[in-house]
Amino acid sequence: MPDEGSNIQKDLNPLANAERQFEEAAARLNLPQGIKEVIKRPRRATIVSLPVQMDDGSLRVFTGYRVQHSIVRGPAKGGIRYHPDVTLDEVGALAAWMTWKCAVVNIPFGGGKGGVICDPTKMSKGELERLTRRYAADLSDLFGPESDVPAPDVNTNEQVMAWIVDTYSMHERRTEYAVVTGKPLEVGGSAGRREATGRGVLLCVREACQHLAIPIAGATVAVQGFGNVGSVSADLLTRDGAKIVAVSDVTGGVHDRAGLDVPALLKWAADHRGVAGFPGGKPLTTPIVEYDCGILIPAALENQITRENAGRIHARIIAEGANGPTTPDADKILEEKGVFVIPDILCNSGGVTVSYFEWVQNRMGFYWPEAEVNGRLEQTMVAAFRDVLAKAMEHGVNMRVAAFMVAIERVVKVIMLRGVYA
Ligand code: NAD
């Protein structure tokens, strides 16, 4: 019999959580025999050892991963994370969520994810470049526009993607932009990609507010994580009239019940590498997820809303900018409390949607104006939100179960049409 400690550990294992979410939805679908096993398991997991020359002349060996969960609907798609806590289980969970995310928004990609165990805050730009190039070189037989297309994730950015394009292109002896997405505009990037995940969060929040008859104007919002996803979500929601009342990142947190000046906070965070000390607000003393607000946007890491703190959440809407911020046990508590959770595989799918547009533009060699990108993003996200909401209403389930049901059905349909190669 597992003790309480190991139960808590299990609740915090992202791979176990991704599997529980999958199982709950799959149980409601009449899946053909054996198919569940086929789509549940990752297709391929690769571990690489990456020797890197450090600035002081020493040699360090980093561990990197790439998991391709599925290529049934198209090339594996998913970001690369640099973080000291990266594990193979975490990368595996993130890869599976990518499969379901791409299916929810109905774009022709499978799911993948990569990670390197490292602390980029303690590395120079040169060390990061050498690490990135070694990772890209070692995995260049997996990567490719038709096979596996990475993108940025936590602690990786446009610059990292540009290094990957360059490394891959040197190996291929030609420039290949479509090998990664989330690139700088000058290196085959798409207008609107940097803001796409945050814009998708905004579009989902708008839809949720409309469904629940809550006006966005004047709504109070707390945002955990002020990186790519959190900062853009906060900025765009402010433009819709919402009040950002609390923000936190790895440096600390600030709050103001009257609403923070988001443009000033953006500038402060850029100049000071974090939100801590922002003079336009008071230091946050309570955990941000428990802050008294109408809308909570977790936009940092996994396992932020657990069975320990879910009972203390005030928000009426949780918009999951991050991947896996809510554990399955917490989900149950939130459902009982009547909290409307917009699940990660729907809420943060704006990034991969515009990644798909970027990949299409690279392959066409023809680039769209930002308004066209944003217009297509809105069409895609609104359709996905409505598909999931309709499924939730039809089956009397929450939005997460409904999103998984929509996604699993789409993947299974393709497997049935393609058949199993033997
Ligand atoms: P990022 O590196 O740009 O930002 C991460 C932010 O989280 C930083 O502000 C960091 O300080 C903060 N943070 C880290 N630990 C924290 C903690 N314990 N408490 C509060 N803040 C903390 O990363 P990002 O790209 O914004 O990604 C954030 C989340 O969104 C991740 O879960 C990622 O997988 C997910 N996501 C990102 C994208 C994308 O396009 N970038 C797309 C979909 C999902």
mmCIF file of N, CA, C and O in Angstrom, residues 77-116:
data_model
loop_
_atom_site.group_PDB
_atom_site.id
_atom_site.type_symbol
_atom_site.label_atom_id
_atom_site.label_comp_id
_atom_site.label_asym_id
_atom_site.label_seq_id
_atom_site.Cartn_x
_atom_site.Cartn_y
_atom_site.Cartn_z
ATOM 1 N N LYS A 77 5.820 17.620 -33.245
ATOM 2 C CA LYS A 77 5.930 19.075 -33.051
ATOM 3 C C LYS A 77 5.980 19.374 -31.576
ATOM 4 O O LYS A 77 5.143 18.870 -30.821
ATOM 5 N N GLY A 78 6.932 20.195 -31.165
ATOM 6 C CA GLY A 78 6.964 20.573 -29.757
ATOM 7 C C GLY A 78 8.276 21.220 -29.366
ATOM 8 O O GLY A 78 9.301 21.021 -30.015
ATOM 9 N N GLY A 79 8.219 22.003 -28.315
ATOM 10 C CA GLY A 79 9.333 22.868 -27.925
ATOM 11 C C GLY A 79 10.499 22.138 -27.284
ATOM 12 O O GLY A 79 10.482 20.924 -27.063
ATOM 13 N N ILE A 80 11.527 22.928 -26.995
ATOM 14 C CA ILE A 80 12.718 22.448 -26.283
ATOM 15 C C ILE A 80 12.846 23.280 -25.014
ATOM 16 O O ILE A 80 12.809 24.516 -25.069
ATOM 17 N N ARG A 81 12.983 22.589 -23.883
ATOM 18 C CA ARG A 81 13.063 23.259 -22.582
ATOM 19 C C ARG A 81 14.467 23.146 -22.031
ATOM 20 O O ARG A 81 15.063 22.065 -22.070
ATOM 21 N N TYR A 82 15.001 24.256 -21.515
ATOM 22 C CA TYR A 82 16.271 24.224 -20.778
ATOM 23 C C TYR A 82 15.948 24.501 -19.312
ATOM 24 O O TYR A 82 15.458 25.598 -18.978
ATOM 25 N N HIS A 83 16.191 23.552 -18.440
ATOM 26 C CA HIS A 83 15.861 23.770 -17.023
ATOM 27 C C HIS A 83 16.588 22.722 -16.186
ATOM 28 O O HIS A 83 16.730 21.574 -16.627
ATOM 29 N N PRO A 84 17.000 23.091 -14.959
ATOM 30 C CA PRO A 84 17.706 22.111 -14.126
ATOM 31 C C PRO A 84 16.832 20.912 -13.750
ATOM 32 O O PRO A 84 17.360 19.839 -13.456
ATOM 33 N N ASP A 85 15.503 21.095 -13.721
ATOM 34 C CA ASP A 85 14.610 20.014 -13.266
ATOM 35 C C ASP A 85 14.060 19.145 -14.395
ATOM 36 O O ASP A 85 13.173 18.330 -14.161
ATOM 37 N N VAL A 86 14.556 19.339 -15.619
ATOM 38 C CA VAL A 86 14.055 18.521 -16.741
ATOM 39 C C VAL A 86 14.296 17.040 -16.440
ATOM 40 O O VAL A 86 15.368 16.665 -15.955
ATOM 41 N N THR A 87 13.274 16.204 -16.695
ATOM 42 C CA THR A 87 13.436 14.745 -16.584
ATOM 43 C C THR A 87 12.828 14.109 -17.836
ATOM 44 O O THR A 87 12.044 14.750 -18.544
ATOM 45 N N LEU A 88 13.154 12.829 -18.043
ATOM 46 C CA LEU A 88 12.583 12.137 -19.195
ATOM 47 C C LEU A 88 11.059 12.024 -19.047
ATOM 48 O O LEU A 88 10.317 12.155 -20.019
ATOM 49 N N ASP A 89 10.583 11.818 -17.808
ATOM 50 C CA ASP A 89 9.130 11.743 -17.592
ATOM 51 C C ASP A 89 8.458 13.067 -17.946
ATOM 52 O O ASP A 89 7.382 13.097 -18.545
ATOM 53 N N GLU A 90 9.097 14.172 -17.550
ATOM 54 C CA GLU A 90 8.499 15.482 -17.860
ATOM 55 C C GLU A 90 8.439 15.682 -19.371
ATOM 56 O O GLU A 90 7.417 16.090 -19.924
ATOM 57 N N VAL A 91 9.542 15.387 -20.051
ATOM 58 C CA VAL A 91 9.576 15.582 -21.510
ATOM 59 C C VAL A 91 8.542 14.662 -22.178
ATOM 60 O O VAL A 91 7.839 15.063 -23.114
ATOM 61 N N GLY A 92 8.412 13.428 -21.641
ATOM 62 C CA GLY A 92 7.429 12.490 -22.185
ATOM 63 C C GLY A 92 6.008 13.017 -22.038
ATOM 64 O O GLY A 92 5.187 12.900 -22.957
ATOM 65 N N ALA A 93 5.721 13.594 -20.872
ATOM 66 C CA ALA A 93 4.374 14.149 -20.649
ATOM 67 C C ALA A 93 4.126 15.318 -21.591
ATOM 68 O O ALA A 93 3.065 15.417 -22.224
ATOM 69 N N LEU A 94 5.113 16.200 -21.697
ATOM 70 C CA LEU A 94 4.954 17.380 -22.554
ATOM 71 C C LEU A 94 4.774 16.959 -24.018
ATOM 72 O O LEU A 94 4.008 17.576 -24.768
ATOM 73 N N ALA A 95 5.454 15.868 -24.417
ATOM 74 C CA ALA A 95 5.322 15.377 -25.800
ATOM 75 C C ALA A 95 3.908 14.849 -26.048
ATOM 76 O O ALA A 95 3.303 15.121 -27.092
ATOM 77 N N ALA A 96 3.376 14.113 -25.068
ATOM 78 C CA ALA A 96 2.007 13.585 -25.225
ATOM 79 C C ALA A 96 1.006 14.740 -25.299
ATOM 80 O O ALA A 96 0.109 14.757 -26.145
ATOM 81 N N TRP A 97 1.171 15.735 -24.408
ATOM 82 C CA TRP A 97 0.248 16.879 -24.441
ATOM 83 C C TRP A 97 0.293 17.572 -25.807
ATOM 84 O O TRP A 97 -0.712 18.085 -26.289
ATOM 85 N N MET A 98 1.477 17.565 -26.440
ATOM 86 C CA MET A 98 1.580 18.187 -27.779
ATOM 87 C C MET A 98 0.736 17.434 -28.807
ATOM 88 O O MET A 98 0.110 18.035 -29.676
ATOM 89 N N THR A 99 0.739 16.098 -28.716
ATOM 90 C CA THR A 99 -0.095 15.323 -29.650
ATOM 91 C C THR A 99 -1.552 15.741 -29.514
ATOM 92 O O THR A 99 -2.252 16.015 -30.502
ATOM 93 N N TRP A 100 -2.021 15.812 -28.254
ATOM 94 C CA TRP A 100 -3.439 16.142 -28.027
ATOM 95 C C TRP A 100 -3.718 17.595 -28.387
ATOM 96 O O TRP A 100 -4.766 17.931 -28.937
ATOM 97 N N LYS A 101 -2.750 18.458 -28.114
ATOM 98 C CA LYS A 101 -2.937 19.894 -28.420
ATOM 99 C C LYS A 101 -3.085 20.117 -29.932
ATOM 100 O O LYS A 101 -3.981 20.826 -30.375
ATOM 101 N N CYS A 102 -2.193 19.505 -30.701
ATOM 102 C CA CYS A 102 -2.266 19.690 -32.163
ATOM 103 C C CYS A 102 -3.571 19.134 -32.709
ATOM 104 O O CYS A 102 -4.136 19.677 -33.666
ATOM 105 N N ALA A 103 -4.054 18.052 -32.086
ATOM 106 C CA ALA A 103 -5.322 17.478 -32.550
ATOM 107 C C ALA A 103 -6.503 18.371 -32.147
ATOM 108 O O ALA A 103 -7.457 18.518 -32.917
ATOM 109 N N VAL A 104 -6.446 18.980 -30.957
ATOM 110 C CA VAL A 104 -7.556 19.848 -30.518
ATOM 111 C C VAL A 104 -7.741 21.011 -31.484
ATOM 112 O O VAL A 104 -8.859 21.366 -31.845
ATOM 113 N N VAL A 105 -6.630 21.608 -31.922
ATOM 114 C CA VAL A 105 -6.759 22.743 -32.857
ATOM 115 C C VAL A 105 -6.754 22.265 -34.315
ATOM 116 O O VAL A 105 -6.805 23.072 -35.232
ATOM 117 N N ASN A 106 -6.683 20.944 -34.461
ATOM 118 C CA ASN A 106 -6.823 20.324 -35.794
ATOM 119 C C ASN A 106 -5.777 20.808 -36.794
ATOM 120 O O ASN A 106 -6.116 21.166 -37.928
ATOM 121 N N ILE A 107 -4.519 20.825 -36.366
ATOM 122 C CA ILE A 107 -3.434 21.136 -37.298
ATOM 123 C C ILE A 107 -2.667 19.837 -37.581
ATOM 124 O O ILE A 107 -2.622 18.946 -36.722
ATOM 125 N N PRO A 108 -2.051 19.727 -38.771
ATOM 126 C CA PRO A 108 -1.512 18.432 -39.190
ATOM 127 C C PRO A 108 -0.136 18.112 -38.618
ATOM 128 O O PRO A 108 0.838 17.950 -39.343
ATOM 129 N N PHE A 109 -0.070 18.040 -37.304
ATOM 130 C CA PHE A 109 1.166 17.700 -36.611
ATOM 131 C C PHE A 109 0.899 16.611 -35.585
ATOM 132 O O PHE A 109 -0.212 16.519 -35.043
ATOM 133 N N GLY A 110 1.952 15.855 -35.273
ATOM 134 C CA GLY A 110 1.922 14.952 -34.129
ATOM 135 C C GLY A 110 2.478 15.697 -32.919
ATOM 136 O O GLY A 110 2.444 16.927 -32.859
ATOM 137 N N GLY A 111 3.033 14.933 -31.964
ATOM 138 C CA GLY A 111 3.524 15.578 -30.747
ATOM 139 C C GLY A 111 4.935 15.154 -30.410
ATOM 140 O O GLY A 111 5.299 13.979 -30.563
ATOM 141 N N GLY A 112 5.740 16.103 -29.970
ATOM 142 C CA GLY A 112 7.100 15.815 -29.524
ATOM 143 C C GLY A 112 7.521 16.855 -28.507
ATOM 144 O O GLY A 112 6.832 17.866 -28.295
ATOM 145 N N LYS A 113 8.614 16.628 -27.832
ATOM 146 C CA LYS A 113 9.160 17.633 -26.910
ATOM 147 C C LYS A 113 10.612 17.301 -26.655
ATOM 148 O O LYS A 113 11.018 16.134 -26.736
ATOM 149 N N GLY A 114 11.384 18.344 -26.347
ATOM 150 C CA GLY A 114 12.789 18.142 -26.030
ATOM 151 C C GLY A 114 13.141 18.864 -24.751
ATOM 152 O O GLY A 114 12.430 19.766 -24.305
ATOM 153 N N GLY A 115 14.271 18.470 -24.168
ATOM 154 C CA GLY A 115 14.713 19.156 -22.969
ATOM 155 C C GLY A 115 16.184 18.892 -22.731
ATOM 156 O O GLY A 115 16.718 17.862 -23.162
ATOM 157 N N VAL A 116 16.823 19.849 -22.063
ATOM 158 C CA VAL A 116 18.211 19.659 -21.645
ATOM 159 C C VAL A 116 18.293 20.044 -20.169
ATOM 160 O O VAL A 116 17.751 21.090 -19.762
#
